[in-house]
Tab-separated table of C-alpha atoms in Angstrom:
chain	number	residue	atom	x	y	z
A	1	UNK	CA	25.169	205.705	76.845
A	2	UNK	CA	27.691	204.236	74.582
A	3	UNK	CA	26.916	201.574	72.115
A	4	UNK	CA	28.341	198.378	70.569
A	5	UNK	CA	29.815	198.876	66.930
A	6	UNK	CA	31.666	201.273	64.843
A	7	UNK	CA	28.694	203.338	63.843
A	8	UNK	CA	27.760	204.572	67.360
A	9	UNK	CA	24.993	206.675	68.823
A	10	UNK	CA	25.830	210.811	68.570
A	11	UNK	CA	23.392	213.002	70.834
A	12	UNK	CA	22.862	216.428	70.790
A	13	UNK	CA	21.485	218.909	73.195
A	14	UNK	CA	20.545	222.525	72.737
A	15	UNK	CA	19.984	224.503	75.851
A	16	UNK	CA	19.072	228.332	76.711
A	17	UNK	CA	22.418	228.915	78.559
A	18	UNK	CA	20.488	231.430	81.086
A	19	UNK	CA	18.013	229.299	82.333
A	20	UNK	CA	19.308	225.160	81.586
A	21	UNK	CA	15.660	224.908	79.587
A	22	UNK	CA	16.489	221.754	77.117
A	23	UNK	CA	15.500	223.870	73.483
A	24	UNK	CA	16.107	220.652	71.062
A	25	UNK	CA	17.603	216.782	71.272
A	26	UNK	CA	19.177	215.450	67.888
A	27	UNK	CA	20.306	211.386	67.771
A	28	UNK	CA	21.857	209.696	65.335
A	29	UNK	CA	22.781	206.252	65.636
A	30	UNK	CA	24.847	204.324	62.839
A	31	UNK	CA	24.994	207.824	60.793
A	32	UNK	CA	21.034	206.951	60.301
A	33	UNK	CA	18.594	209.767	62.413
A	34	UNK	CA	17.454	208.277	65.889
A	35	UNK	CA	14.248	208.686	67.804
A	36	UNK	CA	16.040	207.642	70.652
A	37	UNK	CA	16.154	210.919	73.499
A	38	UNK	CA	18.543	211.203	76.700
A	39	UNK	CA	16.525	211.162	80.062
A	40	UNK	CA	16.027	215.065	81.308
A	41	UNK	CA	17.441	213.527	84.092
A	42	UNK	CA	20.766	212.968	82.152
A	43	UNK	CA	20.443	216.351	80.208
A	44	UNK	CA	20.257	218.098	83.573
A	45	UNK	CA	23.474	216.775	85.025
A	46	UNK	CA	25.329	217.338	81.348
A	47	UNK	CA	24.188	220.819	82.395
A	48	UNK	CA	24.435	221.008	85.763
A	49	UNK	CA	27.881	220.176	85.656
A	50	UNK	CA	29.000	223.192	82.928
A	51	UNK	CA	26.812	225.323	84.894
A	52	UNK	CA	28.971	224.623	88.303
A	53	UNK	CA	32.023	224.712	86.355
A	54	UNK	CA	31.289	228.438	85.114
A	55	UNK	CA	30.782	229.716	88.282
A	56	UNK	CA	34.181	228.701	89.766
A	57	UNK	CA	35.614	230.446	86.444
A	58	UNK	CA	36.432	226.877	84.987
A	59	UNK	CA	35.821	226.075	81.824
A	60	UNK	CA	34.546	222.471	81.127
A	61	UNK	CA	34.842	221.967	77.561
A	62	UNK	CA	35.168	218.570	77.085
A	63	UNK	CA	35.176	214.777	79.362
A	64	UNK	CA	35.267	210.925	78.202
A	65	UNK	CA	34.402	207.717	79.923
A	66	UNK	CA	34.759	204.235	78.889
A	67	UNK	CA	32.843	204.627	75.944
A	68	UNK	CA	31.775	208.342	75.389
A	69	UNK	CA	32.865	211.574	74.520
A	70	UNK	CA	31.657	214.526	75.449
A	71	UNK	CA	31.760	218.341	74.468
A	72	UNK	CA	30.370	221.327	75.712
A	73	UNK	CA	30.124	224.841	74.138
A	74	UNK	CA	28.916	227.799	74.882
A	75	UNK	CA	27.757	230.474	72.260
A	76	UNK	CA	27.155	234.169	72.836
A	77	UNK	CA	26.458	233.348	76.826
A	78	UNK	CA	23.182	232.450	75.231
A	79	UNK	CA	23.097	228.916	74.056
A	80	UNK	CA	24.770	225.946	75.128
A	81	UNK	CA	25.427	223.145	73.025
A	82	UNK	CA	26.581	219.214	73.910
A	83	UNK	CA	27.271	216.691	72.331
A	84	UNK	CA	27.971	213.036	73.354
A	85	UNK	CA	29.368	210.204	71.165
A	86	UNK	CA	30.019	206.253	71.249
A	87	UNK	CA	31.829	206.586	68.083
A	88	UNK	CA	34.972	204.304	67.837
A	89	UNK	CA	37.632	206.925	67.687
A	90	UNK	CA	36.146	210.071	67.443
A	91	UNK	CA	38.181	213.293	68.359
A	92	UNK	CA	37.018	216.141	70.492
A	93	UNK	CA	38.377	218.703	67.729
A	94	UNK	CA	35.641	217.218	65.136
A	95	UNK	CA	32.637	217.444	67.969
A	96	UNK	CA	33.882	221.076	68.554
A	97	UNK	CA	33.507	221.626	65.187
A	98	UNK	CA	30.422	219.581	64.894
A	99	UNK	CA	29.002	222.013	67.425
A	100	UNK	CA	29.872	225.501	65.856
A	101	UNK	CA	28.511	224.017	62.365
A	102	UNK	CA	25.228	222.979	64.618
A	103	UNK	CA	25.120	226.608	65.766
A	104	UNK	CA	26.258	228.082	61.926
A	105	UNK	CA	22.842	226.063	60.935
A	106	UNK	CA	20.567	227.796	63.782
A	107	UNK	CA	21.847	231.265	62.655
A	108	UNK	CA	21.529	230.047	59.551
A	109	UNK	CA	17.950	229.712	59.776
A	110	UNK	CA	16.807	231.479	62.700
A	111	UNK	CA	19.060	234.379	63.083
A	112	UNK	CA	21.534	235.475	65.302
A	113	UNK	CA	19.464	238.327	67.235
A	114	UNK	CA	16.795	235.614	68.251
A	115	UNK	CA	19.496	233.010	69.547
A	116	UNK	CA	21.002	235.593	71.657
A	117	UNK	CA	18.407	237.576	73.070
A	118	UNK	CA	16.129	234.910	73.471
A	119	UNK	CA	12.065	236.055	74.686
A	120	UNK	CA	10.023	233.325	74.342
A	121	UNK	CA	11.432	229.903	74.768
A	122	UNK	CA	8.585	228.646	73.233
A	123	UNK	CA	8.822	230.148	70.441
A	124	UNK	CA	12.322	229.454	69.617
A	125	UNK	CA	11.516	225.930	70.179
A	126	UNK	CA	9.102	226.011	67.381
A	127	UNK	CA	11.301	228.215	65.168
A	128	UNK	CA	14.080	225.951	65.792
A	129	UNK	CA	12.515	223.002	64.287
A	130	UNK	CA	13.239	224.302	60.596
A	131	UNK	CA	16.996	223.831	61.465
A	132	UNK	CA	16.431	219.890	62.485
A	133	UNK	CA	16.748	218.530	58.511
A	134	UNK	CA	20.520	220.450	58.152
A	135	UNK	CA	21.334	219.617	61.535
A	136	UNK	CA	20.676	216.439	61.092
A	137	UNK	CA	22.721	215.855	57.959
A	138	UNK	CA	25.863	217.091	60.373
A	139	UNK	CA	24.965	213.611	62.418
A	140	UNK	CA	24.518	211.472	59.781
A	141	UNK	CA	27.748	209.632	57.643
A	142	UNK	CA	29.904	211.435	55.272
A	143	UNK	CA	32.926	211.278	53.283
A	144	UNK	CA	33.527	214.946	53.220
A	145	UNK	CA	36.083	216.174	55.577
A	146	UNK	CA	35.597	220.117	54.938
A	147	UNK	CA	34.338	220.848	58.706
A	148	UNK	CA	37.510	219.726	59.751
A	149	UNK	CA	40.101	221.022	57.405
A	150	UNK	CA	38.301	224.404	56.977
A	151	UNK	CA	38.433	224.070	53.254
A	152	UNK	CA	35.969	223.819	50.441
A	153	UNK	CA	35.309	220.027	49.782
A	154	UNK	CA	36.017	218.581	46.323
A	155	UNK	CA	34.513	216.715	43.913
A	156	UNK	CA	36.047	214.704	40.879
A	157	UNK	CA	33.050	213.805	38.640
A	158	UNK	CA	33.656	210.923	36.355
A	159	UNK	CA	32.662	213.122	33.424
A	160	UNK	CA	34.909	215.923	34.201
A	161	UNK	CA	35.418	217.040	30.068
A	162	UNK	CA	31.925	217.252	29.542
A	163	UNK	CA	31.586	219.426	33.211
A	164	UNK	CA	34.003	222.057	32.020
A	165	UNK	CA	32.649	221.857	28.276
A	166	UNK	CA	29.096	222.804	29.825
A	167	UNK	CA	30.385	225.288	32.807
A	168	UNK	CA	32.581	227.217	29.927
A	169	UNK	CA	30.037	229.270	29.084
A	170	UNK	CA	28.781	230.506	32.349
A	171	UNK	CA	32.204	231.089	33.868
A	172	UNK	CA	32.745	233.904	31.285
A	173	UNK	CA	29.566	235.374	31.927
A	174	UNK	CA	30.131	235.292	35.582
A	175	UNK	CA	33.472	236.424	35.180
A	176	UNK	CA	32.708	239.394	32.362
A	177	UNK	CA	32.113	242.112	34.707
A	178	UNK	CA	35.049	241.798	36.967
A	179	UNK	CA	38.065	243.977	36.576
A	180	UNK	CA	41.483	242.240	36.157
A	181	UNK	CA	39.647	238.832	35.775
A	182	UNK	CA	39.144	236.303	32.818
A	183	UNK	CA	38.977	232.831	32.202
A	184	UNK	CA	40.578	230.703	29.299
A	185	UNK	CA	39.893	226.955	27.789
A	186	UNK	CA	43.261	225.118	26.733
A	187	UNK	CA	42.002	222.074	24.722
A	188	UNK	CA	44.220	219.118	23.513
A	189	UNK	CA	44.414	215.237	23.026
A	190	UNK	CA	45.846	214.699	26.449
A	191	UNK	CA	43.576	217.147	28.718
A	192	UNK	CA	41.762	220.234	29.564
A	193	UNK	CA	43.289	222.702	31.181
A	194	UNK	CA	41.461	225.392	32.839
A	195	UNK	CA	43.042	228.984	33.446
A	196	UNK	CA	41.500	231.537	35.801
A	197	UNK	CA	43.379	234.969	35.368
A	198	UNK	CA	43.266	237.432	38.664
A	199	UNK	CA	44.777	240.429	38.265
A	200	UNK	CA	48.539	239.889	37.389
A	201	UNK	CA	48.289	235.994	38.645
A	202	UNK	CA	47.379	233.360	36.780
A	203	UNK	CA	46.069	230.226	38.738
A	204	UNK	CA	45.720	226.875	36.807
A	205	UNK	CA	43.926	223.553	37.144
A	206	UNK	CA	44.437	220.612	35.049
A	207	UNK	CA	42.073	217.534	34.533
A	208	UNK	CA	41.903	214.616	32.695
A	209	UNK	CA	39.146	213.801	30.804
């Protein structure tokens, strides 16, 4: 299953945790979407093998070989999610968190009552599909690293002056009907400086234009 290059292949499998019934298979290979699918023959045994684990009260949460890693995780007792990857390096802490974003999206857009009381497999299958775009994006390349510092990625534009002239206005506005909270523009040569008052705290951002 493992592939030559830095990019690797990522697969994902999402399976009813009750019953082993395979409810969606994501691939990406080279950060770029795949149509390329794992045998059911291979999703089985991925399963199988939790499965046997859980009833001797071990948990299986994660394996390698050669050239693939592999993490399991278990949501609600409901659905099971796994995820294998070839990709040069990878940790098992960033495919955890890979998962429970994958999962964030299908509550996201499905709803947590429906993933854990499921009714109609069917169904879910077909309700499941509006997830596959944002899931997808979770596969593909990026340069932001918020999934795995739990923190709000950042962004320096190259026009930040002309950001904070525009924003100025609607921060205010925003801002107007909170007690104990304002906002202030300090303006000169050198910089911008941005003040956001909370309370009896003062927090304070400076950029360079």
């Amino acid at each position: 299953m493992g592939e030559e290059g830095t990019g690797g292949t990522v697969h994902l499998l999402c399976l009813a945790a009750s019953s082993g019934v395979p409810l969606f298979c994501r691939s990406s290979r080279g950060g770029a979407p795949a149509r390329q699918q794992l045998p059911f023959s291979v999703i089985g045994s991925l399963n199988g093998v939790h499965m046997f684990g859980q009833n001797l009260e071990v948990q299986l949460s994660s394996a390698k070989t050669e050239n693939t890693t592999v993490v399991w995780k278990s949501f609600h007792d409901s659905i099971t999610l796994i995820v294998l990857s070839s990709e040069e390096g990878i940790s098992e802490l960033r495919l955890e968190r890979l998962l429970q974003m994958v999962f964030g999206a299908m509550v996201l857009l499905v709803g947590l009552e429906e993933l854990t009381n499921i009714r109609n497999v069917e169904r879910l299958k077909k309700d499941l599909r509006a997830s596959y775009c944002l899931i997808d994006s979770f596969l593909g390349d990026s340069e932001l690293i918020g999934d795995l510092t739990q923190c709000v990625d950042c962004v320096i534009p190259p026009e930040g002056s002309l950001l904070q002239i525009s924003s100025y206005p609607y921060l205010n506005t925003a801002l107007a009907d909170l007690p104990g909270v304002g906002a202030s523009q300090q303006c000169d040569s050198q910089q911008v400086t941005w003040l956001l008052y909370i309370a009896d705290g003062a927090y304070s951002a400076c950029n360079r234009p």
